[in-house]
Amino acid sequence: MSVQDHALNVLHNMSARLGLQVTWEQTQGGYAHAPSWEVVVYVNGIEYGRAVHRRLQDARTDAARRAVAQLRQQYGLP
């Protein structure tokens, strides 16, 4: 399992276990020769993670990683 898959899987499993709804917002910006992606993760309608990268998958992974860190802190999880 790659690091990218890991962050997304942890967020999915954590949200399922806690009964939380996760939604994503993805926006492409930048120039055609140098695009950028901004991804926002919402948990129960509240922003928990945001990231901007040149690759969509990197932005999703980073946003998921940030959301997981906030959820772990909020719910006292390891």
CSV table of C-alpha atoms in Angstrom, one decimal:
chain,number,residue,atom,x,y,z
A,1,MET,CA,0.0,0.0,0.0
A,2,SER,CA,1.4,3.4,-1.0
A,3,VAL,CA,1.6,6.3,1.4
A,4,GLN,CA,-1.1,8.0,-0.7
A,5,ASP,CA,-3.5,5.1,-0.4
A,6,HIS,CA,-2.7,4.9,3.4
A,7,ALA,CA,-3.9,8.4,4.2
A,8,LEU,CA,-7.1,8.0,2.2
A,9,ASN,CA,-7.8,4.6,3.7
A,10,VAL,CA,-7.2,5.8,7.3
A,11,LEU,CA,-9.6,8.7,6.7
A,12,HIS,CA,-12.2,6.4,5.2
A,13,ASN,CA,-11.9,3.8,8.0
A,14,MET,CA,-11.9,6.4,10.8
A,15,SER,CA,-14.9,8.2,9.4
A,16,ALA,CA,-16.8,4.9,9.1
A,17,ARG,CA,-15.9,3.8,12.6
A,18,LEU,CA,-17.0,7.2,14.1
A,19,GLY,CA,-20.1,7.5,11.9
A,20,LEU,CA,-18.9,10.7,10.2
A,21,GLN,CA,-19.7,11.9,6.7
A,22,VAL,CA,-16.7,12.9,4.5
A,23,THR,CA,-17.1,15.0,1.4
A,24,TRP,CA,-14.4,16.4,-0.9
A,25,GLU,CA,-14.2,19.6,-2.9
A,26,GLN,CA,-11.6,19.6,-5.8
A,27,THR,CA,-10.7,22.7,-7.8
A,28,GLN,CA,-8.2,22.9,-10.6
A,29,GLY,CA,-6.4,26.2,-11.2
A,30,GLY,CA,-3.1,27.5,-12.5
A,31,TYR,CA,-2.1,27.4,-16.2
A,32,ALA,CA,-2.6,24.6,-18.7
A,33,HIS,CA,1.2,23.9,-18.7
A,34,ALA,CA,1.4,24.1,-14.9
A,35,PRO,CA,-1.9,23.1,-13.3
A,36,SER,CA,-2.5,23.1,-9.6
A,37,TRP,CA,-5.2,21.3,-7.6
A,38,GLU,CA,-6.8,22.5,-4.4
A,39,VAL,CA,-8.6,19.9,-2.4
A,40,VAL,CA,-10.7,20.5,0.7
A,41,VAL,CA,-11.9,17.7,3.0
A,42,TYR,CA,-15.1,18.3,4.9
A,43,VAL,CA,-16.2,16.1,7.8
A,44,ASN,CA,-19.9,16.5,8.7
A,45,GLY,CA,-19.8,19.8,6.7
A,46,ILE,CA,-16.8,21.3,8.5
A,47,GLU,CA,-13.5,21.8,6.9
A,48,TYR,CA,-10.8,19.4,8.3
A,49,GLY,CA,-8.1,19.5,5.7
A,50,ARG,CA,-7.0,21.6,2.7
A,51,ALA,CA,-4.1,21.2,0.4
A,52,VAL,CA,-2.8,22.5,-2.9
A,53,HIS,CA,-0.4,20.6,-5.2
A,54,ARG,CA,0.4,20.2,-8.8
A,55,ARG,CA,-1.0,16.6,-8.9
A,56,LEU,CA,-4.6,15.9,-7.8
A,57,GLN,CA,-3.6,12.7,-6.0
A,58,ASP,CA,-1.0,14.6,-3.9
A,59,ALA,CA,-3.5,17.2,-3.0
A,60,ARG,CA,-6.0,14.6,-1.9
A,61,THR,CA,-3.4,12.7,0.1
A,62,ASP,CA,-2.2,15.8,1.9
A,63,ALA,CA,-5.7,17.0,2.7
A,64,ALA,CA,-6.6,13.6,4.0
A,65,ARG,CA,-3.5,13.5,6.1
A,66,ARG,CA,-4.4,16.8,7.7
A,67,ALA,CA,-8.0,15.7,8.3
A,68,VAL,CA,-6.9,12.5,10.0
A,69,ALA,CA,-4.5,14.5,12.3
A,70,GLN,CA,-7.4,16.8,13.3
A,71,LEU,CA,-9.8,13.9,13.9
A,72,ARG,CA,-7.2,12.1,16.0
A,73,GLN,CA,-6.7,15.1,18.1
A,74,GLN,CA,-10.4,15.8,18.5
A,75,TYR,CA,-11.4,12.3,19.3
A,76,GLY,CA,-8.3,11.4,21.3
A,77,LEU,CA,-7.2,8.6,19.0
A,78,PRO,CA,-3.6,7.4,18.5
